[in-house]
Structure formats: C-alpha cells, structure tokens
Short mmCIF file of C-alpha atoms and ligand atoms in Angstrom, two decimals:
data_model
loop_
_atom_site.label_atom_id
_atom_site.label_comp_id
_atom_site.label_asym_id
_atom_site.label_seq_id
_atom_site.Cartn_x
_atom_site.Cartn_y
_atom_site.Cartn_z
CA UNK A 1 -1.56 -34.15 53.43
CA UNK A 2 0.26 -32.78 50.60
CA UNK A 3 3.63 -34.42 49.53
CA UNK A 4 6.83 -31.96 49.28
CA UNK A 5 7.81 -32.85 46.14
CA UNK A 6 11.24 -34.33 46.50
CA UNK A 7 14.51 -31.66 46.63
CA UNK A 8 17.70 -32.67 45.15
CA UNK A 9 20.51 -30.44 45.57
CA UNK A 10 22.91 -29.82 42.97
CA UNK A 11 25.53 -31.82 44.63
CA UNK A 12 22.87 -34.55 44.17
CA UNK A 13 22.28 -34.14 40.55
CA UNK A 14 25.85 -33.67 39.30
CA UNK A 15 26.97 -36.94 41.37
CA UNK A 16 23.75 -38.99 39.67
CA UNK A 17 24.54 -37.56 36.13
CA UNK A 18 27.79 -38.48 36.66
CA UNK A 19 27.02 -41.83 37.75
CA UNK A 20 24.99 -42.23 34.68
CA UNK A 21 27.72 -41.00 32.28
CA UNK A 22 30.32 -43.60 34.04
CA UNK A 23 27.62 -46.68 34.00
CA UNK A 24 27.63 -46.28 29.88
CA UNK A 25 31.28 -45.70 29.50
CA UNK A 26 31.71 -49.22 31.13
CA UNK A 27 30.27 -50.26 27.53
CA UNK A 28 31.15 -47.97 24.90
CA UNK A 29 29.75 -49.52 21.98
CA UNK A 30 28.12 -47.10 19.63
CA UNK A 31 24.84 -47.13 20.94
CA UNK A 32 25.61 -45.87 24.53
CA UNK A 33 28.28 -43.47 22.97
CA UNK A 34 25.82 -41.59 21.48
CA UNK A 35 23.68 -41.49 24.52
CA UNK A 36 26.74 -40.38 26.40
CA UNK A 37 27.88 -37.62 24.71
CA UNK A 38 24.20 -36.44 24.15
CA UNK A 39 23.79 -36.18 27.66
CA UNK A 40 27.47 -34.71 27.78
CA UNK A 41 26.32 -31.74 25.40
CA UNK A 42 22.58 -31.25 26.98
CA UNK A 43 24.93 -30.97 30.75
CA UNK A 44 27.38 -28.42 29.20
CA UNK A 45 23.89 -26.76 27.65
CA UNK A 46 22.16 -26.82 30.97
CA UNK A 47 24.47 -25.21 32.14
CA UNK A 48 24.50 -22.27 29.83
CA UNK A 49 28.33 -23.24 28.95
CA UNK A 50 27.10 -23.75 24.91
CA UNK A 51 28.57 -20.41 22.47
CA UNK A 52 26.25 -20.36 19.54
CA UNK A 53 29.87 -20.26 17.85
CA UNK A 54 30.67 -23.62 18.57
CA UNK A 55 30.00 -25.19 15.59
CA UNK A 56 30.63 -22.22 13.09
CA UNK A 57 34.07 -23.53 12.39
CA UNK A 58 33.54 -26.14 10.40
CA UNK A 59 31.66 -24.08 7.75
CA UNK A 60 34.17 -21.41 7.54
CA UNK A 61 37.16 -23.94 7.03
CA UNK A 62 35.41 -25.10 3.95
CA UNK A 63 34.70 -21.97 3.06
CA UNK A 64 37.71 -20.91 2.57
CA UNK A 65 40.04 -24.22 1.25
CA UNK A 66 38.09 -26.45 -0.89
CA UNK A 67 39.40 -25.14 -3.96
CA UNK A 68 42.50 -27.46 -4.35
CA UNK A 69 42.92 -31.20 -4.70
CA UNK A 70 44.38 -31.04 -1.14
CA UNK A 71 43.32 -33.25 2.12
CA UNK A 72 41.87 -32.79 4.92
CA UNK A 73 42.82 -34.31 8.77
CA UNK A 74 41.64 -33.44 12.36
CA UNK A 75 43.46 -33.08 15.75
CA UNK A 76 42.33 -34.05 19.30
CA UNK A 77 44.86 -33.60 22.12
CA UNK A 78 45.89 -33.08 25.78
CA UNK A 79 42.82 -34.56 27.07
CA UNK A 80 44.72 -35.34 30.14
CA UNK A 81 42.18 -37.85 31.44
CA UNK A 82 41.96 -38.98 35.22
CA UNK A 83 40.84 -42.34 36.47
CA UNK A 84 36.74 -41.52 35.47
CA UNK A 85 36.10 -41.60 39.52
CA UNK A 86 38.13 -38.35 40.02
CA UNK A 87 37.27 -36.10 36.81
CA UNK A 88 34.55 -36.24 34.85
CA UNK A 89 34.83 -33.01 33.08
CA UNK A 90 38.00 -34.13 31.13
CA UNK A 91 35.78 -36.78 29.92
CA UNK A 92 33.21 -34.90 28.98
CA UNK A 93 35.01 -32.88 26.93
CA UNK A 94 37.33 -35.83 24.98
CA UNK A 95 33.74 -36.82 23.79
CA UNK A 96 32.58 -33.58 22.90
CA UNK A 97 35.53 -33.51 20.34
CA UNK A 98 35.00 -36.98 19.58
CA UNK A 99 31.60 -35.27 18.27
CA UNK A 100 32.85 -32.26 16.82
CA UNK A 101 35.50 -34.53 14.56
CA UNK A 102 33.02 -37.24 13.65
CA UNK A 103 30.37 -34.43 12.87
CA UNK A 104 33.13 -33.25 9.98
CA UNK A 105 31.29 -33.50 6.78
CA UNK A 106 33.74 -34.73 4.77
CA UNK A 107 35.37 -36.28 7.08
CA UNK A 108 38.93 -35.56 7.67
CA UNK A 109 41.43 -38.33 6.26
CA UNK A 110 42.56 -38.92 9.26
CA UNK A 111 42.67 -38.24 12.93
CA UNK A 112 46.14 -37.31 14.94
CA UNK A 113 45.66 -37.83 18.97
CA UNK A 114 48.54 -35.38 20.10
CA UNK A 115 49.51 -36.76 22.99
CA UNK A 116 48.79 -36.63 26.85
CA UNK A 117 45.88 -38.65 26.35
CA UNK A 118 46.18 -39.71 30.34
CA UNK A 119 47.61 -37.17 33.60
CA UNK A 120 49.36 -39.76 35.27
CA UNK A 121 49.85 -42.20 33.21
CA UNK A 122 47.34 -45.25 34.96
CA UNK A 123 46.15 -48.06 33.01
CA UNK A 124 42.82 -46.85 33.89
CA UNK A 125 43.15 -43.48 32.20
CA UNK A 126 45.03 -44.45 29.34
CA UNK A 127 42.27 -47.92 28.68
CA UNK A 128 39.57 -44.75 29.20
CA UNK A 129 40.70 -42.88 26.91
CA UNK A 130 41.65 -45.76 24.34
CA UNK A 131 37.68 -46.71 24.81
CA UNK A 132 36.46 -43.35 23.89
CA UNK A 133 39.43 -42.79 20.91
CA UNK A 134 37.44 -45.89 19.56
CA UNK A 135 34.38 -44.35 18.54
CA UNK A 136 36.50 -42.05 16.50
CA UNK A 137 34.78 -43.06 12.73
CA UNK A 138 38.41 -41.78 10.63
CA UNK A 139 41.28 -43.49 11.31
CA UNK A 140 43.59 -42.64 14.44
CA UNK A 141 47.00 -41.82 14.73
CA UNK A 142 48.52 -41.91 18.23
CA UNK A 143 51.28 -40.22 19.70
CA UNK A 144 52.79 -40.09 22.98
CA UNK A 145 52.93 -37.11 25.56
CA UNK A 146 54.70 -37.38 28.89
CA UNK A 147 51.99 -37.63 31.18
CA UNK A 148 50.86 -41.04 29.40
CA UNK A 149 54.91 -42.42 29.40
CA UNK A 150 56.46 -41.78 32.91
CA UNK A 151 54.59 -44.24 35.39
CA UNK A 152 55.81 -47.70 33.48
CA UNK A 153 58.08 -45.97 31.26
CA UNK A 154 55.20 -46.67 28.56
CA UNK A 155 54.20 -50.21 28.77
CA UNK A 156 50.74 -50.11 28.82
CA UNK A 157 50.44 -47.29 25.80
CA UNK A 158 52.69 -49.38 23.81
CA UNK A 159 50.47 -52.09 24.56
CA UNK A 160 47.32 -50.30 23.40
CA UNK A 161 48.69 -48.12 20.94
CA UNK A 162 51.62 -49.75 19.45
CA UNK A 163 54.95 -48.27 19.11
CA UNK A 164 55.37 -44.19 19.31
CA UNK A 165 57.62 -43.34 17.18
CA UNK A 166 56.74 -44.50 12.71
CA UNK A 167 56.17 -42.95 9.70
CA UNK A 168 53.48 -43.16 7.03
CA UNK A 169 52.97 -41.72 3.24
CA UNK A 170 49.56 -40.26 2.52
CA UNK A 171 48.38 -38.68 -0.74
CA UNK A 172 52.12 -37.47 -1.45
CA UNK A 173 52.88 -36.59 2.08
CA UNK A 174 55.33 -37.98 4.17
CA UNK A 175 54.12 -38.02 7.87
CA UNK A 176 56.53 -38.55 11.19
CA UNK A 177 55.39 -39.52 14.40
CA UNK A 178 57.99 -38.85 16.87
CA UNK A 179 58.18 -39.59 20.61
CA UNK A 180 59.63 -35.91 21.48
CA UNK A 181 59.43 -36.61 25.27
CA UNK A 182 62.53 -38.61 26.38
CA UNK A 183 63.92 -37.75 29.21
CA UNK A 184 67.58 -38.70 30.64
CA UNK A 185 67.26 -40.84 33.78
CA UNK A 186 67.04 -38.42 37.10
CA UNK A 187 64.61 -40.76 38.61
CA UNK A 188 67.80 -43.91 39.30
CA UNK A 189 69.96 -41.79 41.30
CA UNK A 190 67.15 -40.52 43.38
CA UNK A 191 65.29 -43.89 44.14
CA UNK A 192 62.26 -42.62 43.10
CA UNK A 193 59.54 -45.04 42.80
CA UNK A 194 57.30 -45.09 39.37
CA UNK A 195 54.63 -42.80 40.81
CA UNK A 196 56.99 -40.19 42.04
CA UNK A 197 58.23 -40.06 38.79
CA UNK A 198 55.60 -39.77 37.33
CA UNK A 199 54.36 -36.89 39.15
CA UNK A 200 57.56 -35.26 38.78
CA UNK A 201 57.46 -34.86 35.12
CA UNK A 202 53.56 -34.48 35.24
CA UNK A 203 54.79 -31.24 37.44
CA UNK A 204 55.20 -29.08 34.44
CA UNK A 205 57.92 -26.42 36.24
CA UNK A 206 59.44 -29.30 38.39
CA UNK A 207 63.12 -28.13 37.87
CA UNK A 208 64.16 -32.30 39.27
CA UNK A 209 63.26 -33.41 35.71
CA UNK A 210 65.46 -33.50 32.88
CA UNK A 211 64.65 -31.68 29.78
CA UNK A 212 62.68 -33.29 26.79
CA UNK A 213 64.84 -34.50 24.04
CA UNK A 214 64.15 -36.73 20.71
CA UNK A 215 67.58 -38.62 21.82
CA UNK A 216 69.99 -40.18 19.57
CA UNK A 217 68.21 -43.59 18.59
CA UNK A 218 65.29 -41.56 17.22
CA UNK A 219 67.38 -38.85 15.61
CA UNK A 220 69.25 -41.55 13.71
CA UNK A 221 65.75 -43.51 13.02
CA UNK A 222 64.99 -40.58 10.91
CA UNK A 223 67.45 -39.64 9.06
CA UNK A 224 67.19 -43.75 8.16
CA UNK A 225 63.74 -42.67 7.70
CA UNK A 226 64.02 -39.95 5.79
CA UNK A 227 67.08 -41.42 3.54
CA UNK A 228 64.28 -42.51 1.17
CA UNK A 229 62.53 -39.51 0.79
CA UNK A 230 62.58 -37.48 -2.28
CA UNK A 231 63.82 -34.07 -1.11
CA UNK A 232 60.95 -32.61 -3.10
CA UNK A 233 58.50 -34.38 -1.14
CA UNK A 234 56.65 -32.65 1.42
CA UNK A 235 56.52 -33.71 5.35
CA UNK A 236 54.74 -33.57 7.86
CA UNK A 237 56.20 -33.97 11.36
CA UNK A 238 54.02 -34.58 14.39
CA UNK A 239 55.94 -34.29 17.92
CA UNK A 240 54.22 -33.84 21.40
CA UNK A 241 56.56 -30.81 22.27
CA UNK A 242 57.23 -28.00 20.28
CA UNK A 243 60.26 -28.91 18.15
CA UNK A 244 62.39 -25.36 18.54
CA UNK A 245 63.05 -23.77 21.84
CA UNK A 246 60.83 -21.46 23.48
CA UNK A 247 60.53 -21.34 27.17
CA UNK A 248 62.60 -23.92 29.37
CA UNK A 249 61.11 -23.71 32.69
CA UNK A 250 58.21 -25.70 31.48
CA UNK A 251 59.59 -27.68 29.06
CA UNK A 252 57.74 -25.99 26.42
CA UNK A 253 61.25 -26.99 24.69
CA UNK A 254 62.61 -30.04 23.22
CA UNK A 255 66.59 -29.78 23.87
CA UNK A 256 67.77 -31.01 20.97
CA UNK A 257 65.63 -29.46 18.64
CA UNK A 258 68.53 -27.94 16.27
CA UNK A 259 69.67 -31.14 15.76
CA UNK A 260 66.41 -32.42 14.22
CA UNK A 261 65.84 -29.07 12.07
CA UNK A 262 69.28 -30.06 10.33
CA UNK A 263 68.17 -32.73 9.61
CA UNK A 264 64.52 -31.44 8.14
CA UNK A 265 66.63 -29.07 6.53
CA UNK A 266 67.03 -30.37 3.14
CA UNK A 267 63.28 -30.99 2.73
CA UNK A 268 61.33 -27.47 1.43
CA UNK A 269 58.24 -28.00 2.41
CA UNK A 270 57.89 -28.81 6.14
CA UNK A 271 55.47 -28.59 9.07
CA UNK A 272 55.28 -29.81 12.66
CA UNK A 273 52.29 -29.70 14.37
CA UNK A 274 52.58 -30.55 18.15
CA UNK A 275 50.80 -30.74 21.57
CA UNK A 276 51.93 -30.10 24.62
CA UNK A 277 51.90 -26.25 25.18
CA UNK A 278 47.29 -25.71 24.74
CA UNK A 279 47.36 -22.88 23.08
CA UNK A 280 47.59 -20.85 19.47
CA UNK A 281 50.74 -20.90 18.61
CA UNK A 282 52.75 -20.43 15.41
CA UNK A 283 56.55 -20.48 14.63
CA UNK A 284 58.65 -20.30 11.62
CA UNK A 285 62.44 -21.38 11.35
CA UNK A 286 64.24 -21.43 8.26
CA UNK A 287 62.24 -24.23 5.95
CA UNK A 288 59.76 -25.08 8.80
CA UNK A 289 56.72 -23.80 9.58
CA UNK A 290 55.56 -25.03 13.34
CA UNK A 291 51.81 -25.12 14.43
CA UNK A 292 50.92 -25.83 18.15
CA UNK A 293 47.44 -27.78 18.88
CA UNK A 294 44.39 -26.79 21.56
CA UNK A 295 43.88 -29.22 24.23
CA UNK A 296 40.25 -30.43 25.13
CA UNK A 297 41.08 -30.12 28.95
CA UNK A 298 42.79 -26.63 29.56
CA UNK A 299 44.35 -23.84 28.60
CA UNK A 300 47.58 -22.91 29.42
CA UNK A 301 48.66 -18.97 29.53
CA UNK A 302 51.43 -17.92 27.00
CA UNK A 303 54.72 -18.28 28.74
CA UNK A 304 56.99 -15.14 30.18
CA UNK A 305 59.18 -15.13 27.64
CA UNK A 306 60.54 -16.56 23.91
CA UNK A 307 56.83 -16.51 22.33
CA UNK A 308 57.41 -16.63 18.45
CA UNK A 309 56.58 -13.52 17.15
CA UNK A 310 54.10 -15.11 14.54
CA UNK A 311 51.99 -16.21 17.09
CA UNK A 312 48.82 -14.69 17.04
CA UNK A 313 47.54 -14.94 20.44
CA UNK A 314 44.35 -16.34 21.82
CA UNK A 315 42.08 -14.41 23.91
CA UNK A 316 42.93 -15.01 27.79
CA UNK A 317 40.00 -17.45 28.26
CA UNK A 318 37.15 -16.89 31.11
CA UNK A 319 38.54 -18.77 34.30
CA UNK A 320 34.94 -19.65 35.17
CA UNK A 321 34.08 -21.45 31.98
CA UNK A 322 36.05 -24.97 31.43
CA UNK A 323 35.03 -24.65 27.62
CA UNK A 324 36.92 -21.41 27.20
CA UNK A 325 40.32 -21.86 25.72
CA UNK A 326 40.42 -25.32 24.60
CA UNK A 327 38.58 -27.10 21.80
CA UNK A 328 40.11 -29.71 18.63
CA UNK A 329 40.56 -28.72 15.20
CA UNK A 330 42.09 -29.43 11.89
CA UNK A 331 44.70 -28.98 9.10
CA UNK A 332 44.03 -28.44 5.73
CA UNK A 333 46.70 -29.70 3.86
CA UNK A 334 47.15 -28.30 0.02
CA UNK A 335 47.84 -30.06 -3.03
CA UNK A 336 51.54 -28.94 -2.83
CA UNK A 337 51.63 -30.10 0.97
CA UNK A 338 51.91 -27.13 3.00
CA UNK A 339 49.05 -26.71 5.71
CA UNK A 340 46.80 -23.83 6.68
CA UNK A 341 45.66 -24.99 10.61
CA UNK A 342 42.36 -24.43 12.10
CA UNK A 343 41.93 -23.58 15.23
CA UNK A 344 38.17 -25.28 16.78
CA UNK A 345 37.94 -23.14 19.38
CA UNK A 346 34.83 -24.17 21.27
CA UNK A 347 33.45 -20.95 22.98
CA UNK A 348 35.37 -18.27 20.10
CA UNK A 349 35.66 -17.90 16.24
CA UNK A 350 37.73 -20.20 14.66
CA UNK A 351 41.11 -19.04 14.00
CA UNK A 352 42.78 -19.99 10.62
CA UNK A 353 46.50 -19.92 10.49
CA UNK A 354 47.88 -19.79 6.97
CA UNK A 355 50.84 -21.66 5.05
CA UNK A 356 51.35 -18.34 3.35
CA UNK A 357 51.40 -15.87 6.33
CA UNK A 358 54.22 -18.22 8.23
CA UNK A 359 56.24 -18.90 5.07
CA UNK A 360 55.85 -15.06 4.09
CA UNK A 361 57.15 -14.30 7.96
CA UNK A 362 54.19 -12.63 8.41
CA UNK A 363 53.66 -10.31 5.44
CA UNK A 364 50.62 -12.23 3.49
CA UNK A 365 47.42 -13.48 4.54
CA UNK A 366 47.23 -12.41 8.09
CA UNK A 367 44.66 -14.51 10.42
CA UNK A 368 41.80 -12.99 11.34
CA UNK A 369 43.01 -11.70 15.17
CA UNK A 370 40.62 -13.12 18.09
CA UNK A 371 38.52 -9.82 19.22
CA UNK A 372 36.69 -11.27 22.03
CA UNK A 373 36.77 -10.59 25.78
CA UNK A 374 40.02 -11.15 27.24
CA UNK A 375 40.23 -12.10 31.15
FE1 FE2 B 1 49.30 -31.57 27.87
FE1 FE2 B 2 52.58 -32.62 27.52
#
C-alpha cells in the first residue's frame, strides 16, 4: 500500500522554523548567526514578503555623497523585542538589519542602536537583543528608550550597556547620547508594582504617565559637557524622543525640549537624530536640524496634529506586510558636519533627506517624495 506522504500544516511549519531559529540564537556565535538570518531572509522570501528594492539603497547613498572627506554611520532602532517565546517576527527582523548594516560596503564608522531595543523591559529581551547587537561587525553605540528603562528603572541595560547618557568626539564631531526618557515618579503614589509600570509607560497614549523630560541632572551634564566645545565645532545629538514638541498624547514630545535647544543654541551646526516616533520625519528649529529614525518592528501612523512641515511623509505602509514601513538606515555626515539621512526602507525606495533642504527650510534640494501605494 502506498504511503500518504506526510502533511504538515502551516501552523506546523512556522512553529518548527521557529523552533529552529530559537535553538541557534541560544548560541550566537558567528557561525549560527549566519545560518540564522539566512534562514530569516529565505522565510521572509518564502513568503513572497522580499521587494526587489530592498537592497537598492545602499547603492544610491553612495551614489550620491562620496564626493567629500565626510563619514559615514548606520542606525538600527525600535526593535522592540519580546521574550523570543512570544515574537519571533521582531527577531527576525533585528537580524535582517543586522544584515543590511554589516552588508554596508564601506562600512559605516559606526553603529547608533536608537533605543527600545526590548517592549517591556525583561532581562530576557534586553540579553536577546544584546546577543544579536553582538554580531554587529562596526562598533555600537547604545541608547536607551523607555520600553527597555521602566521595569527595574534600568538596571539590567546599565548592566549590559553601560551608562545612557556620554559623549564622544569622532573625526571633528562632537556626539551626545542622551537618556531623553525620564519620567517624574507617578508610579510611588499609586503603589504600582515594577510591571505595572512598566506597562504603563509601554502604553504609548496612557495619560497615568508623566511626560518625557531630559531633567535637570542631564541638562546641567551638558552644558558641563559642552563647556569644552569649540562653538565652531559641529554636534551631533542622539536622544530616543524627538527633542522639540510635536504631539503630547503620545509622548512624541520631550517636555523640556526648549530648555535643551538653548542650550544647543550657540553651536551652528547641529543635528539630532532620534527614535521613538518609526517613521520619516524631519524638523528644523532655529540652528537645529532634527531627523527621526525607522524602527525594524513597526510603523507608527503620523500623529493628528503638530507634524513639522518639512516632513516628507512616508507612504501609509500595507497592513498585511510586517516589512512595510520599517527598515534601518544611515547618515552621511559631511566634511563640515552637517548630515544628509537615509532612509533604508525595506519594501520602498530609499528616501534621502538633505542637510541643505532642512537648513534652506525647504527651498533647496528637495527629497525625492515616496510615490508608491499608499494604504
Ligand atoms: Fe519605539
Ligand atoms: Fe520609545
């Protein structure tokens, strides 16, 4: 008698691929890295999820900026990671830009890691994600978001990563990292334990929360900081949340944001690129020019109100395809320090966002505007 051959379901297949994925990540040295994220790529393939865009954007950022003695560095953020039981998408897709940044030929300088690295802030998601970060071949910068601070009040990131907040000078660049995501105390008062704290601020509209802040000790640690930096020199500022004001109700706002513009004020070339909001987005106030990152996990839509008017917005990604909307990226920093950003969309065109056309308010070198379906 002929054998059936032997049916397995999908359900079957994604839970044994996924089983196979986690058994390697238990040992992340370089060998099973590679087999891991091949298998991540060939699973996104299989599944017809692969734009034959996705890695165009390399070759048209050199295209168009290798004609100064300027640097180079990549961006991965908001990967947002779960314990590796619950989610293995989020994963999949930290590797993928793992991939994309170590596939950068040069390679970038260096790599910033914007922040929300972990969604609720577990030792398992944050050692995860510190385990994959590894295999990173530039060197890593690492900076905080809230959903990797609020369970332990960021014990076990400081542990891993070291402390959030420093500042480093590269190639005649002076680069802040700030922690942008304090929060006053509404957790005391209430008697909430860690986890509902946690899940509080991970809420993004949860009105209970307090709003982000820098606070006082790091406002003063950088105007110490900054006291011996030339005025002439240019700086870079990374922060999780936007550093200006634009739309309260999700804290896609950092409260006292005028406070550190004064004192970036005297400095003429500035720039601060942050996480936090997953999406294009460009700002320009006074002497800084403000560039938000993609996040590897999701997009989120543009808020209701107070978008910057530079912004040139990304399409409305495809609901049904996780790889729509997010992706890494890089910024090309110039000999005279200010930085055109790339945005590595992974299912669009790149989109290139100019020094000029923010510190021209618009009127030079417009980007190229997204033309694809919008959903
Ligand atoms: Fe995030
Ligand atoms: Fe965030």
């Amino acid at each position: 008698m002929r054998r059936r051959p032997k049916f397995k379901s999908i359900e079957t297949r994604h839970h044994e691929e996924r089983e196979d994925l986690f058994r390697h990540l238990r040992n992340l040295d370089r060998r099973s890295f590679m087999k891991v994220s091949i298998a991540a790529a060939a699973a996104v393939a299989a599944k017809g999820l692969f734009h034959p865009h996705s890695f165009m954007p390399i070759d048209v950022a050199y295209g168009a900026t290798t004609n100064d003695q300027g640097f180079r560095i990549a961006y991965i953020s908001d990967s947002h990671l779960y314990d590796r039981k619950t989610n293995d998408r989020f994963v999949r897709q930290l590797l993928r830009a793992v991939d994309d940044v170590n596939g950068l030929d040069p390679q970038p300088d260096f790599v910033l890691y914007g922040g929300d690295l972990a969604q609720l802030g577990q030792p398992g998601e944050l050692d995860l994600g510190a385990q994959i970060l590894k295999n990173v071949k530039a060197p890593v910068h690492m900076m905080v978001g809230e959903h990797d601070w609020y369970l332990d009040l960021g014990d076990k990131w400081r542990a891993l990563f070291g402390q959030p907040t420093y500042s480093f000078d590269h190639k005649g660049v002076h680069f802040v990292v700030l922690n942008s995501v304090v929060e006053k105390d509404f957790w005391t008062a209430r008697g909430m334990t860690p986890m509902q704290r946690m899940q509080t601020v991970a809420g993004l509209d949860n009105g209970i929360q307090s709003r982000f802040e820098v606070g006082d000790e790091q406002r003063k640690w950088l105007q110490n900081d900054l006291a011996k930096v030339p005025k002439t020199t240019p700086l870079i500022v990374f922060s999780h949340s936007p550093l200006y004001k634009y739309y309260r109700n999700w804290n896609f706002w950092t409260d006292d944001a005028d406070q550190v513009q004064a004192i970036l004020k005297p400095y003429s070339r500035v720039t601060v690129i942050h996480g936090h909001t997953h999406q294009l987005l460009s700002n320009r106030i006074g002497n800084i020019s403000f560039h938000g990152m993609l996040s590897t996990a999701w997009p989120w839509p543009y808020a209701p109100q107070g978008l910057p008017p530079l912004t040139v917005q990304m399409n409305r990604p495809n609901p049904f395809d996780p790889n729509d909307g997010v992706g890494d990226g890089e910024a090309i920093v110039h000999a005279d320090g200010l930085v055109d950003k790339v945005y590595n969309l992974w299912n669009r065109n790149p989109v290139q966002v100019s020094a000029a056309y923010l510190s021209s308010g618009g009127k030079k070198d417009p980007p190229v505007k997204p033309n694809l379906t919008s959903f």
